[in-house]
C-alpha cells in the first residue's frame, strides 16, 4: 500500500438510519474511482449493510473492513442518560462475531434509563465481547471528545485507560476528525497531545455521511427528522 494513501475507516451508509445517505453501490464506485485499496463501513446502530458492502468490496478487490459505531453507556460523563459513540472495527473472525453479538444486544435489549429511540450496550457487555476488535474513539459525540471539549483532562485520561483495559493498547486508537467544524480544530490538537501522553497511536478519519457536497442539504434534513423523533 502507498504510504500516502488515506484509508477511510469511518463511513456511514444509508443503513445508518437518518444519519447517512450513501448507497453501497455508489460508495464502491467512488472507492474504485479513488483507487482505494481498503475502506471500512461503520454504520451507526446497525450492521444491515455489512454483507452487501463486503461482497461489493471483494468484487472490486478492495479490502472491506467490517465496523460498527456503537452507542455505549457513559462512564465518566455527568449525564448518565445520554449514550456516547464508539467506533469498533473487526480485526478478525472473532471480532466480527463479537460485533454481531454487541449489535444484537443493543438492538434487542439496550439499557433501561437511557434515551429512547437509541440502541445501547453496557461497559460490562462491551468488555465481554471486546476480543478481536479495534477501537476508535469516535467523533465529538464520543465520550473522550466530550471530556476534552469540557476541559476535563483527568476524566479524559481515565476514559482512555478504560478503553485500553477493554481492548488493549495496540487496539485502541485516538481518532482525529476534521470536517471543517470550528470545535474540531482545537479538539484535534488536544486529542493528539493526549494520545502522546498516554503513548497511544492516532488515526485520522473523515466520519463520512454523504459522498458529495451537493448532498449536504439532504443530510441535514435527515438529521432534522432524527432529532425531532428523539425529542
Short mmCIF file of C-alpha atoms in Angstrom, two decimals:
data_model
loop_
_atom_site.label_atom_id
_atom_site.label_comp_id
_atom_site.label_asym_id
_atom_site.label_seq_id
_atom_site.Cartn_x
_atom_site.Cartn_y
_atom_site.Cartn_z
CA UNK A 1 0.00 0.00 0.00
CA UNK A 2 1.18 3.50 -0.81
CA UNK A 3 2.19 5.14 2.47
CA UNK A 4 0.49 8.35 1.38
CA UNK A 5 -2.85 6.63 0.78
CA UNK A 6 -5.72 7.65 3.04
CA UNK A 7 -7.92 4.73 4.09
CA UNK A 8 -11.45 5.63 5.15
CA UNK A 9 -12.18 3.91 8.46
CA UNK A 10 -15.38 5.75 9.47
CA UNK A 11 -18.12 5.65 6.82
CA UNK A 12 -21.90 5.76 7.27
CA UNK A 13 -24.17 4.36 4.58
CA UNK A 14 -27.94 4.67 4.18
CA UNK A 15 -28.17 1.84 6.73
CA UNK A 16 -27.27 4.41 9.41
CA UNK A 17 -30.94 5.28 9.65
CA UNK A 18 -31.50 9.07 9.44
CA UNK A 19 -27.75 9.52 9.89
CA UNK A 20 -26.36 8.60 6.48
CA UNK A 21 -27.43 8.69 2.84
CA UNK A 22 -24.73 6.77 0.94
CA UNK A 23 -25.86 3.81 -1.14
CA UNK A 24 -23.36 0.93 -1.10
CA UNK A 25 -23.13 0.75 -4.91
CA UNK A 26 -22.33 4.46 -5.15
CA UNK A 27 -19.81 4.14 -2.33
CA UNK A 28 -17.95 1.39 -4.17
CA UNK A 29 -17.93 3.40 -7.40
CA UNK A 30 -16.32 6.27 -5.51
CA UNK A 31 -13.76 3.99 -3.86
CA UNK A 32 -12.83 2.48 -7.22
CA UNK A 33 -12.59 5.96 -8.73
CA UNK A 34 -10.15 6.95 -5.98
CA UNK A 35 -8.21 3.69 -6.39
CA UNK A 36 -8.78 2.80 -2.75
CA UNK A 37 -7.31 -0.48 -1.58
CA UNK A 38 -9.33 -0.62 1.65
CA UNK A 39 -12.25 1.01 3.44
CA UNK A 40 -14.42 0.38 6.50
CA UNK A 41 -18.19 0.53 6.85
CA UNK A 42 -19.15 1.77 10.33
CA UNK A 43 -22.89 2.30 10.30
CA UNK A 44 -24.44 3.74 13.41
CA UNK A 45 -26.71 1.42 15.41
CA UNK A 46 -26.80 -1.19 12.63
CA UNK A 47 -24.88 -3.76 10.60
CA UNK A 48 -27.52 -4.33 7.90
CA UNK A 49 -25.20 -3.21 5.11
CA UNK A 50 -22.27 -5.43 6.05
CA UNK A 51 -22.86 -8.29 3.60
CA UNK A 52 -23.62 -6.02 0.65
CA UNK A 53 -20.56 -3.90 1.40
CA UNK A 54 -18.18 -6.83 1.88
CA UNK A 55 -19.24 -8.67 -1.27
CA UNK A 56 -19.06 -5.46 -3.32
CA UNK A 57 -15.53 -4.82 -1.99
CA UNK A 58 -14.47 -8.36 -2.85
CA UNK A 59 -15.73 -7.92 -6.41
CA UNK A 60 -13.54 -4.82 -6.77
CA UNK A 61 -10.55 -6.37 -4.94
CA UNK A 62 -10.87 -3.83 -2.14
CA UNK A 63 -10.22 -4.83 1.48
CA UNK A 64 -13.65 -4.35 3.01
CA UNK A 65 -13.30 -3.77 6.76
CA UNK A 66 -16.38 -4.53 8.82
CA UNK A 67 -17.18 -1.99 11.52
CA UNK A 68 -19.95 -0.62 13.67
CA UNK A 69 -20.44 2.70 15.52
CA UNK A 70 -21.98 1.69 18.79
CA UNK A 71 -23.80 3.61 21.49
CA UNK A 72 -22.17 2.87 24.82
CA UNK A 73 -23.30 3.84 28.30
CA UNK A 74 -21.40 6.87 29.66
CA UNK A 75 -18.60 6.03 32.02
CA UNK A 76 -17.45 9.36 33.49
CA UNK A 77 -19.93 11.80 31.93
CA UNK A 78 -22.32 13.60 34.27
CA UNK A 79 -25.35 12.90 32.06
CA UNK A 80 -25.83 9.16 32.54
CA UNK A 81 -28.89 9.03 30.28
CA UNK A 82 -27.14 10.10 27.09
CA UNK A 83 -25.11 7.35 25.40
CA UNK A 84 -21.72 8.08 23.82
CA UNK A 85 -20.37 6.93 20.46
CA UNK A 86 -17.54 4.46 19.90
CA UNK A 87 -16.27 3.06 16.59
CA UNK A 88 -15.41 -0.64 16.51
CA UNK A 89 -13.64 -2.49 13.67
CA UNK A 90 -13.41 -6.26 13.28
CA UNK A 91 -9.76 -7.35 13.25
CA UNK A 92 -10.54 -11.00 12.62
CA UNK A 93 -13.34 -13.57 12.59
CA UNK A 94 -13.71 -13.45 16.37
CA UNK A 95 -14.03 -9.67 16.18
CA UNK A 96 -16.73 -9.97 13.53
CA UNK A 97 -18.62 -12.45 15.71
CA UNK A 98 -18.37 -10.07 18.68
CA UNK A 99 -19.60 -7.14 16.61
CA UNK A 100 -22.70 -9.14 15.75
CA UNK A 101 -23.23 -10.04 19.42
CA UNK A 102 -22.91 -6.41 20.54
CA UNK A 103 -25.22 -5.19 17.77
CA UNK A 104 -27.79 -7.84 18.69
CA UNK A 105 -27.66 -6.89 22.37
CA UNK A 106 -28.03 -3.20 21.55
CA UNK A 107 -31.00 -3.73 19.25
CA UNK A 108 -32.89 -6.25 21.36
CA UNK A 109 -32.35 -5.09 24.93
CA UNK A 110 -30.42 -1.86 25.25
CA UNK A 111 -30.03 -0.03 28.54
CA UNK A 112 -33.02 0.96 30.63
CA UNK A 113 -32.96 4.64 31.54
CA UNK A 114 -31.05 5.86 28.51
CA UNK A 115 -32.66 7.89 25.75
CA UNK A 116 -35.46 6.30 23.75
CA UNK A 117 -35.05 5.71 20.01
CA UNK A 118 -31.44 4.71 20.60
CA UNK A 119 -29.66 1.39 20.98
CA UNK A 120 -27.09 0.94 23.71
CA UNK A 121 -24.76 -1.51 25.41
CA UNK A 122 -23.21 -1.52 28.86
CA UNK A 123 -19.49 -1.41 29.59
CA UNK A 124 -19.59 -4.90 31.01
CA UNK A 125 -21.13 -6.15 27.75
CA UNK A 126 -18.55 -4.25 25.73
CA UNK A 127 -15.66 -5.76 27.71
CA UNK A 128 -17.17 -9.25 27.47
CA UNK A 129 -17.17 -9.08 23.66
CA UNK A 130 -14.07 -6.95 23.03
CA UNK A 131 -11.74 -9.65 21.70
CA UNK A 132 -10.73 -9.24 18.09
CA UNK A 133 -11.96 -5.66 17.95
CA UNK A 134 -10.12 -2.43 17.19
CA UNK A 135 -11.47 0.65 18.94
CA UNK A 136 -11.51 4.22 17.58
CA UNK A 137 -12.58 6.97 19.97
CA UNK A 138 -15.18 8.34 17.52
CA UNK A 139 -16.47 11.86 16.86
CA UNK A 140 -17.43 14.78 19.10
CA UNK A 141 -20.23 12.61 20.48
CA UNK A 142 -17.63 10.16 21.72
CA UNK A 143 -17.02 10.33 25.46
CA UNK A 144 -13.33 11.15 25.04
CA UNK A 145 -14.04 14.21 22.89
CA UNK A 146 -16.76 15.37 25.26
CA UNK A 147 -14.35 15.33 28.20
CA UNK A 148 -11.66 17.14 26.22
CA UNK A 149 -14.09 19.80 24.97
CA UNK A 150 -15.23 20.35 28.57
CA UNK A 151 -11.65 20.72 29.78
CA UNK A 152 -11.93 17.62 31.96
CA UNK A 153 -8.50 16.17 31.30
CA UNK A 154 -8.50 13.80 34.26
CA UNK A 155 -11.74 12.14 33.10
CA UNK A 156 -10.37 12.02 29.54
CA UNK A 157 -7.28 10.13 30.71
CA UNK A 158 -9.37 7.79 32.87
CA UNK A 159 -11.64 7.05 29.91
CA UNK A 160 -8.67 6.21 27.69
CA UNK A 161 -7.36 3.91 30.42
CA UNK A 162 -10.74 2.16 30.42
CA UNK A 163 -10.59 1.67 26.65
CA UNK A 164 -7.08 0.23 26.88
CA UNK A 165 -8.27 -2.09 29.65
CA UNK A 166 -11.09 -3.32 27.39
CA UNK A 167 -9.33 -3.56 24.03
CA UNK A 168 -5.61 -3.50 24.77
CA UNK A 169 -3.09 -0.79 23.98
CA UNK A 170 -2.39 -1.97 20.44
CA UNK A 171 -6.09 -1.97 19.54
CA UNK A 172 -7.01 1.43 20.97
CA UNK A 173 -6.65 4.46 18.70
CA UNK A 174 -7.39 8.13 19.35
CA UNK A 175 -9.48 9.32 16.41
CA UNK A 176 -8.87 12.72 14.82
CA UNK A 177 -11.59 14.20 12.57
CA UNK A 178 -11.65 17.46 10.63
CA UNK A 179 -14.94 18.12 8.82
CA UNK A 180 -14.49 21.89 8.89
CA UNK A 181 -16.34 22.24 12.19
CA UNK A 182 -14.88 25.01 14.34
CA UNK A 183 -14.64 22.95 17.55
CA UNK A 184 -12.69 20.22 15.78
CA UNK A 185 -9.66 22.45 15.12
CA UNK A 186 -8.90 22.87 18.81
CA UNK A 187 -10.04 19.36 19.66
CA UNK A 188 -7.61 17.72 17.22
CA UNK A 189 -4.59 19.35 18.85
CA UNK A 190 -5.69 18.41 22.35
CA UNK A 191 -6.51 14.83 21.37
CA UNK A 192 -3.12 14.43 19.68
CA UNK A 193 -1.33 15.67 22.82
CA UNK A 194 -3.43 13.36 24.98
CA UNK A 195 -2.59 10.38 22.78
CA UNK A 196 1.10 11.23 23.08
CA UNK A 197 0.78 11.50 26.86
CA UNK A 198 -0.86 8.07 27.06
CA UNK A 199 1.53 6.63 24.44
CA UNK A 200 -1.34 5.66 22.13
CA UNK A 201 -1.49 5.72 18.34
CA UNK A 202 -3.72 8.19 16.49
CA UNK A 203 -5.80 7.64 13.37
CA UNK A 204 -7.29 10.25 11.02
CA UNK A 205 -10.81 9.66 9.71
CA UNK A 206 -13.40 11.72 7.85
CA UNK A 207 -16.60 10.47 9.55
CA UNK A 208 -18.28 10.27 6.13
CA UNK A 209 -22.10 10.58 5.97
CA UNK A 210 -22.58 11.60 2.33
CA UNK A 211 -20.49 11.45 -0.85
CA UNK A 212 -20.85 14.87 -2.49
CA UNK A 213 -21.13 18.45 -1.25
CA UNK A 214 -24.48 18.75 -3.01
CA UNK A 215 -25.84 16.06 -0.69
CA UNK A 216 -25.28 18.20 2.42
CA UNK A 217 -28.82 19.64 2.50
CA UNK A 218 -30.33 16.16 2.26
CA UNK A 219 -28.15 15.02 5.15
CA UNK A 220 -29.23 17.99 7.27
CA UNK A 221 -32.85 17.11 6.50
CA UNK A 222 -32.28 13.55 7.73
CA UNK A 223 -30.72 14.85 10.94
CA UNK A 224 -33.63 17.23 11.47
CA UNK A 225 -36.08 14.33 11.25
CA UNK A 226 -33.93 12.21 13.55
CA UNK A 227 -33.61 14.94 16.18
CA UNK A 228 -37.35 15.61 16.05
CA UNK A 229 -38.11 11.93 16.66
CA UNK A 230 -35.74 11.79 19.62
CA UNK A 231 -37.34 14.71 21.45
#
